[in-house]
PDB file of C-alpha atoms and ligand atoms in Angstrom:
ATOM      1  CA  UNK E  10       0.000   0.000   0.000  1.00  0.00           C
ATOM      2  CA  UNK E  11       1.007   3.210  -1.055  1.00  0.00           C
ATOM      3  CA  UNK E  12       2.435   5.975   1.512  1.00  0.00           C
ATOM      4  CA  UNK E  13       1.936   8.846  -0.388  1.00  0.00           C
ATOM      5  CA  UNK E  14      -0.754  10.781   0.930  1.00  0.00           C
ATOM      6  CA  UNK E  15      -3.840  11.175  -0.877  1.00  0.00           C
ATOM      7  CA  UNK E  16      -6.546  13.572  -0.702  1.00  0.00           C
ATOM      8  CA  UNK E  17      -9.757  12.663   0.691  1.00  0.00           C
ATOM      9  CA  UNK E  18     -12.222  10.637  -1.973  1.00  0.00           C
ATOM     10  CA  UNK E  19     -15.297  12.400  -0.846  1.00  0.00           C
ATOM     11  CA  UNK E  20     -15.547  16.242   0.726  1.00  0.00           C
ATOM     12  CA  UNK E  21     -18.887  17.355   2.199  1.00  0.00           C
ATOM     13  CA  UNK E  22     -19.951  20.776   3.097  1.00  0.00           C
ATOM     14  CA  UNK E  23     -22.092  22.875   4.370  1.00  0.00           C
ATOM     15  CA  UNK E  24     -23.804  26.304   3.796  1.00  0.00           C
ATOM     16  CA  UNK E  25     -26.002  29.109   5.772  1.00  0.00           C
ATOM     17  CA  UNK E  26     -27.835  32.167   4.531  1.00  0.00           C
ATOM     18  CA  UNK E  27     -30.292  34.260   5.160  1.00  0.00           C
ATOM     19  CA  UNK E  28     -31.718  37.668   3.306  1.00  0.00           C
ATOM     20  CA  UNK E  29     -34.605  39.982   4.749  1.00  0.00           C
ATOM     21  CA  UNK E  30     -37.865  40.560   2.274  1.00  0.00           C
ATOM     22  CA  UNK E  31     -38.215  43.869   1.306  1.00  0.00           C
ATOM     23  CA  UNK E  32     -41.653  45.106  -1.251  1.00  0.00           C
ATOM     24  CA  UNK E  33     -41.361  46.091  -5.529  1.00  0.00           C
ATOM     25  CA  UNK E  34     -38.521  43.750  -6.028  1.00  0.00           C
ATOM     26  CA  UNK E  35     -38.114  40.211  -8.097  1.00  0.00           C
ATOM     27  CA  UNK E  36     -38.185  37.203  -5.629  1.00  0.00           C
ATOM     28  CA  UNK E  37     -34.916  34.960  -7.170  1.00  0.00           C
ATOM     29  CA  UNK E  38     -34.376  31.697  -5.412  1.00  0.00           C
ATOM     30  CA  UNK E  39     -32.522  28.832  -7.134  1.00  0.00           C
ATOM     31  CA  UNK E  40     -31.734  31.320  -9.742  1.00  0.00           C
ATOM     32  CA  UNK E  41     -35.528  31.193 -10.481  1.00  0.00           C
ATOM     33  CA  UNK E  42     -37.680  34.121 -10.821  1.00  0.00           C
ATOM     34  CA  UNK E  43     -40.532  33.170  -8.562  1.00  0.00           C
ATOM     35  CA  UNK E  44     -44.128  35.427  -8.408  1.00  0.00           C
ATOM     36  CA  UNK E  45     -44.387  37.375  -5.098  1.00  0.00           C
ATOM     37  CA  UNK E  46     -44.985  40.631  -4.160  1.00  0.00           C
ATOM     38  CA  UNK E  47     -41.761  41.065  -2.449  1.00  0.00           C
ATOM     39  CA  UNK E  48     -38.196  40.010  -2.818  1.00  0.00           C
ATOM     40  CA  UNK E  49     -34.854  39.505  -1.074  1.00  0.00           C
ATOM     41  CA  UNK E  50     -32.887  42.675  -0.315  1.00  0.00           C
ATOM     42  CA  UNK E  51     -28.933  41.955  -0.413  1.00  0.00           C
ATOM     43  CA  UNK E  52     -26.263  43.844  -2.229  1.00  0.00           C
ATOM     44  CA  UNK E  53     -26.364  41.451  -4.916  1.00  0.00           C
ATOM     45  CA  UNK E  54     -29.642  39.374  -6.466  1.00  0.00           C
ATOM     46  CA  UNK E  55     -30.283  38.154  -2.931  1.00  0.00           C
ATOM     47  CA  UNK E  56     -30.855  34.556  -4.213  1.00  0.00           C
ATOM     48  CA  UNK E  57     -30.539  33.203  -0.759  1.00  0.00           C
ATOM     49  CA  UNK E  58     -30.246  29.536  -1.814  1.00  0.00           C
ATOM     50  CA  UNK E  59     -27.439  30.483  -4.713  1.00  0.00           C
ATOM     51  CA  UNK E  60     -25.544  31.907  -1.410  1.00  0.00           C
ATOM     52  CA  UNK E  61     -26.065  28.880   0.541  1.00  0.00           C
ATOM     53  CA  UNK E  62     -24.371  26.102  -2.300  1.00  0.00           C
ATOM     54  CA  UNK E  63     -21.597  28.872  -2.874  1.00  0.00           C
ATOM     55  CA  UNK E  64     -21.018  28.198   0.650  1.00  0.00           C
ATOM     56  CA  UNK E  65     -21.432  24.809   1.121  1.00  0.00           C
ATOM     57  CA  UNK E  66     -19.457  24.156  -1.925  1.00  0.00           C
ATOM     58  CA  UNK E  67     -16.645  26.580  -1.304  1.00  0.00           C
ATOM     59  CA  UNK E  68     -16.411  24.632   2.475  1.00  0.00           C
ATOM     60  CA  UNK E  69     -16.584  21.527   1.475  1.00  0.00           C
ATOM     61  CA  UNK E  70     -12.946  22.424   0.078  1.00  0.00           C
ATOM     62  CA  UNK E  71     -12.048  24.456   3.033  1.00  0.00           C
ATOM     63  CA  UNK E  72     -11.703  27.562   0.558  1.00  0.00           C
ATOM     64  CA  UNK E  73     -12.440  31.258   1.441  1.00  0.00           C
ATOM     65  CA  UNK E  74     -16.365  32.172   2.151  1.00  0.00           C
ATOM     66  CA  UNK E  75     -18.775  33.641  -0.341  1.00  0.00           C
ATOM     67  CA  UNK E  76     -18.341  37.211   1.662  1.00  0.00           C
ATOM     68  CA  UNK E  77     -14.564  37.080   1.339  1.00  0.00           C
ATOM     69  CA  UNK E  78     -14.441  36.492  -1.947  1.00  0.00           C
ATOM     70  CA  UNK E  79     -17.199  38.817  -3.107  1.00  0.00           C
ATOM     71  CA  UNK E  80     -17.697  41.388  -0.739  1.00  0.00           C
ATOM     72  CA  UNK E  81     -20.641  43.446   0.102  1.00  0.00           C
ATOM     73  CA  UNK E  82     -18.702  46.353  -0.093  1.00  0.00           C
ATOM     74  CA  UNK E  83     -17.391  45.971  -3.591  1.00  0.00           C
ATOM     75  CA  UNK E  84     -20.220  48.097  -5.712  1.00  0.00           C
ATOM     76  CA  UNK E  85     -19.079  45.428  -8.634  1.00  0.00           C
ATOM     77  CA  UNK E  86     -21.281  42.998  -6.769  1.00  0.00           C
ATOM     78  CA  UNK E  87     -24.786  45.505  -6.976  1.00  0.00           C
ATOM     79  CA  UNK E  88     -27.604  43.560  -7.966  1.00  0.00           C
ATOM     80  CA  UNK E  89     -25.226  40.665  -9.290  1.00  0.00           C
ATOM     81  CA  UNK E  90     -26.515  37.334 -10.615  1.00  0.00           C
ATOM     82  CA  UNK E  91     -25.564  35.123  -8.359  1.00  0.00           C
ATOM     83  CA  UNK E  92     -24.850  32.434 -10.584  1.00  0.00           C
ATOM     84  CA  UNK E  93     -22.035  34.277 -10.748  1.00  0.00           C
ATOM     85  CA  UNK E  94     -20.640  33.380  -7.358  1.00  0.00           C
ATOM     86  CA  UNK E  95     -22.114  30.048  -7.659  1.00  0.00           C
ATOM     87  CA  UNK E  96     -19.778  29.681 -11.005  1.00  0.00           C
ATOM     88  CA  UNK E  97     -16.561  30.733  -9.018  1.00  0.00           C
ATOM     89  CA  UNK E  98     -17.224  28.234  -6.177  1.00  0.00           C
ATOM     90  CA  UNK E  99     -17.537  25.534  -9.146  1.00  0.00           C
ATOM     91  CA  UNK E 100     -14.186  26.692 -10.832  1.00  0.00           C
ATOM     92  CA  UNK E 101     -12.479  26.360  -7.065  1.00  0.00           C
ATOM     93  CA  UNK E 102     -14.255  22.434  -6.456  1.00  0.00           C
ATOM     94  CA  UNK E 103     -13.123  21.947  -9.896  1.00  0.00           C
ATOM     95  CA  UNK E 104      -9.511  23.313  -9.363  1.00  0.00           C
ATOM     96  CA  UNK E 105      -9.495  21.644  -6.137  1.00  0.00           C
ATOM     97  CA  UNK E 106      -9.773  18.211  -8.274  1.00  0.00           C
ATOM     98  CA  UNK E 107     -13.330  17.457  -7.117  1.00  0.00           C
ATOM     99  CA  UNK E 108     -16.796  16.871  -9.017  1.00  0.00           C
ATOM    100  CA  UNK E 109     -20.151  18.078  -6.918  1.00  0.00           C
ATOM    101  CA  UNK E 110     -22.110  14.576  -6.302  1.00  0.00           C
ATOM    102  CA  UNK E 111     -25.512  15.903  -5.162  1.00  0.00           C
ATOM    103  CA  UNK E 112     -26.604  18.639  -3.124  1.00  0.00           C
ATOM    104  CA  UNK E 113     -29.712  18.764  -0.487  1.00  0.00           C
ATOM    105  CA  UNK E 114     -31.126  22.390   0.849  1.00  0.00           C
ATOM    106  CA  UNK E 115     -33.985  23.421   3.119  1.00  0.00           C
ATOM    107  CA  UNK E 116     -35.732  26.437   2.906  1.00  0.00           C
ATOM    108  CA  UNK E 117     -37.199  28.077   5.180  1.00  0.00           C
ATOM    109  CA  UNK E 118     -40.022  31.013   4.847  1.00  0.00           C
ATOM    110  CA  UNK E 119     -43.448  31.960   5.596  1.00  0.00           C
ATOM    111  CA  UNK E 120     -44.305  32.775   1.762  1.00  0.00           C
ATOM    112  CA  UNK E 121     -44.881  32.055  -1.172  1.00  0.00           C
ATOM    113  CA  UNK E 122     -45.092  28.621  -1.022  1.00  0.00           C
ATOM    114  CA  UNK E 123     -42.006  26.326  -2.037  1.00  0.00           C
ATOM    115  CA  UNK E 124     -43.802  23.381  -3.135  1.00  0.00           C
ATOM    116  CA  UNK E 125     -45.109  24.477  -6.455  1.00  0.00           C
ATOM    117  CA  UNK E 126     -42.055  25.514  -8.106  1.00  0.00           C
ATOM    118  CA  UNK E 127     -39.863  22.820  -6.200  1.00  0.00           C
ATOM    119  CA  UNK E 128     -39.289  20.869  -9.564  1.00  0.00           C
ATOM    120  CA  UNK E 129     -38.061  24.161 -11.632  1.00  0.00           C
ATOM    121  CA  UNK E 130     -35.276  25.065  -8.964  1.00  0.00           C
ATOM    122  CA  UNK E 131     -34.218  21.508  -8.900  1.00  0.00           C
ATOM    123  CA  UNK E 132     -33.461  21.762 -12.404  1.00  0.00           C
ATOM    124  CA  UNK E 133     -32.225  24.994 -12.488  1.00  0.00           C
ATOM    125  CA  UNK E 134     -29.840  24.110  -9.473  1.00  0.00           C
ATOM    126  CA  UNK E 135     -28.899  21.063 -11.263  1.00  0.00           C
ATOM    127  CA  UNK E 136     -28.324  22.875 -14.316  1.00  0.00           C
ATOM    128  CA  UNK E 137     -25.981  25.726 -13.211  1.00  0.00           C
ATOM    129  CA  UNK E 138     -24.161  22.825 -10.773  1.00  0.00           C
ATOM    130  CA  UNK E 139     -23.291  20.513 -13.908  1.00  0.00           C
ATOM    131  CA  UNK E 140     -25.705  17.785 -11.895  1.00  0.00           C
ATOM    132  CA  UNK E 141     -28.656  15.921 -12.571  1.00  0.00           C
ATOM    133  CA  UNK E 142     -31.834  17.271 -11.286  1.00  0.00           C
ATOM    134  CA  UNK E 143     -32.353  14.359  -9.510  1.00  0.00           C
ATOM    135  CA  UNK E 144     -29.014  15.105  -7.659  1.00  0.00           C
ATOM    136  CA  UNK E 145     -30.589  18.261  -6.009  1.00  0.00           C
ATOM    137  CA  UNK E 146     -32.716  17.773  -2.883  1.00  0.00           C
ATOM    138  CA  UNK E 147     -35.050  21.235  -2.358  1.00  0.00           C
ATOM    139  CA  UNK E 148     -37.400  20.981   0.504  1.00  0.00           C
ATOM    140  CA  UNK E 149     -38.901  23.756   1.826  1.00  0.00           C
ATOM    141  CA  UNK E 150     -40.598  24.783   5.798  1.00  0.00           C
ATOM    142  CA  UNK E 151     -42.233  27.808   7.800  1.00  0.00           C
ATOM    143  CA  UNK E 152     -40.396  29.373  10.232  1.00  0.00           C
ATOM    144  CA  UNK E 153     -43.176  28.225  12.879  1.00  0.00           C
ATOM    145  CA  UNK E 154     -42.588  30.056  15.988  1.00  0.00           C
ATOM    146  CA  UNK E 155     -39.326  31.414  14.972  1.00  0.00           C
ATOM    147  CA  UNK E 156     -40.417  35.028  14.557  1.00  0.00           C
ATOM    148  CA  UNK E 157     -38.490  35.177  10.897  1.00  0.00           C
ATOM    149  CA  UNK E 158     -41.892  35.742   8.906  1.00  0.00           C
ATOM    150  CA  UNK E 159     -40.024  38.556   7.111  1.00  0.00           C
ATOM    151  CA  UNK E 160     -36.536  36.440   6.361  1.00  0.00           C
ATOM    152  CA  UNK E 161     -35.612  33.363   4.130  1.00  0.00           C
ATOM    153  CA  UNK E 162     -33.523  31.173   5.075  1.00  0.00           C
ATOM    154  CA  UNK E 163     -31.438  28.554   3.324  1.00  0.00           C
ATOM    155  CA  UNK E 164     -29.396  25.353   4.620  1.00  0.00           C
ATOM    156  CA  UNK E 165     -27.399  23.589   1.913  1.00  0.00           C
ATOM    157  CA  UNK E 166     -25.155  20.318   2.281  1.00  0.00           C
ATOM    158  CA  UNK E 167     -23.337  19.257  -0.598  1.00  0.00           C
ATOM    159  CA  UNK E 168     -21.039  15.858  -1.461  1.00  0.00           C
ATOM    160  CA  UNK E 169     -18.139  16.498  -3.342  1.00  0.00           C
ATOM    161  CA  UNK E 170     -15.784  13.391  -4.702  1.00  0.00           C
ATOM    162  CA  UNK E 171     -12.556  13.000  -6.114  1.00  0.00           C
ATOM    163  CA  UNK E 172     -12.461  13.661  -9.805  1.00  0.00           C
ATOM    164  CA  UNK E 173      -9.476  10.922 -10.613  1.00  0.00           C
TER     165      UNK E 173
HETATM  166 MG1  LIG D   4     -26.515  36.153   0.999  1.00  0.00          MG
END
């Protein structure tokens, strides 16, 4: 058996976000444009769940965090797509010499209702993460008794493996 050291065959990680509703703006989650009559506020798109897998992907390879890498205080970043950041994380799994496996995420908001347009963010996830749609868990709850009626909130875990 070799000695040599090897890097790990499977990575997972793990990302948090959350982004406050604010009235007259688009509501993007997933990278989906969803109908409601308020959206997230953020510095950049505010796609909440977008933030989350840039997270979990960027620690699953114990790289910098979304805010380091693309701070709030950068006006480049105003009203970004956040596939954008999304696309970075990829490059740095990808550089790292891993391929995403699946992902799983849980929402969490008062309104609108997940449920409906669960199957277009799947495949819109899956499609911007170079995975199969079955690949991408999105499950969504209400914040019941949590006192967040005005916030999303996303929760991501994501398996990386070795790409050799
Ligand atoms: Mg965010």
């Amino acid at each position: 058996m070799s000695l040599e050291k090897r890097k790990p065959e499977m990575r997972i990680g793990y990302g948090w976000d959350s982004h406050e509703f604010r009235p007259g703006i688009p509501l993007k989650i997933g990278g989906m444009l969803l109908p409601h009559d308020k959206g997230l506020g953020g510095h950049s798109d505010g796609d909440v769940l977008l933030h989350a897998i840039t997270d979990a992907l960027l620690g699953a390879i114990a790289g910098p965090d979304i805010g380091a890498l693309f701070p709030p205080s950068d006006p480049q970043w105003k009203n970004a797509d956040s596939a954008v950041f999304l696309r970075e994380a990829l490059q740095r799994v990808k550089a790292a010499g891993y391929d995403v496996v699946n992902l799983d995420s849980t929402l969490i908001l008062a309104s609108p209702k997940i449920g409906p347009h669960a199957d277009a963010i799947r495949k819109r996830v899956g499609e911007l993460c170079g995975i199969p749609s079955d690949c991408v868990g999105v499950k969504a709850k209400t914040p019941e008794g949590m006192g967040t009626d005005n916030a999303a909130i996303a929760n991501v875990a994501v398996l990386l493996k070795r790409a050799d």
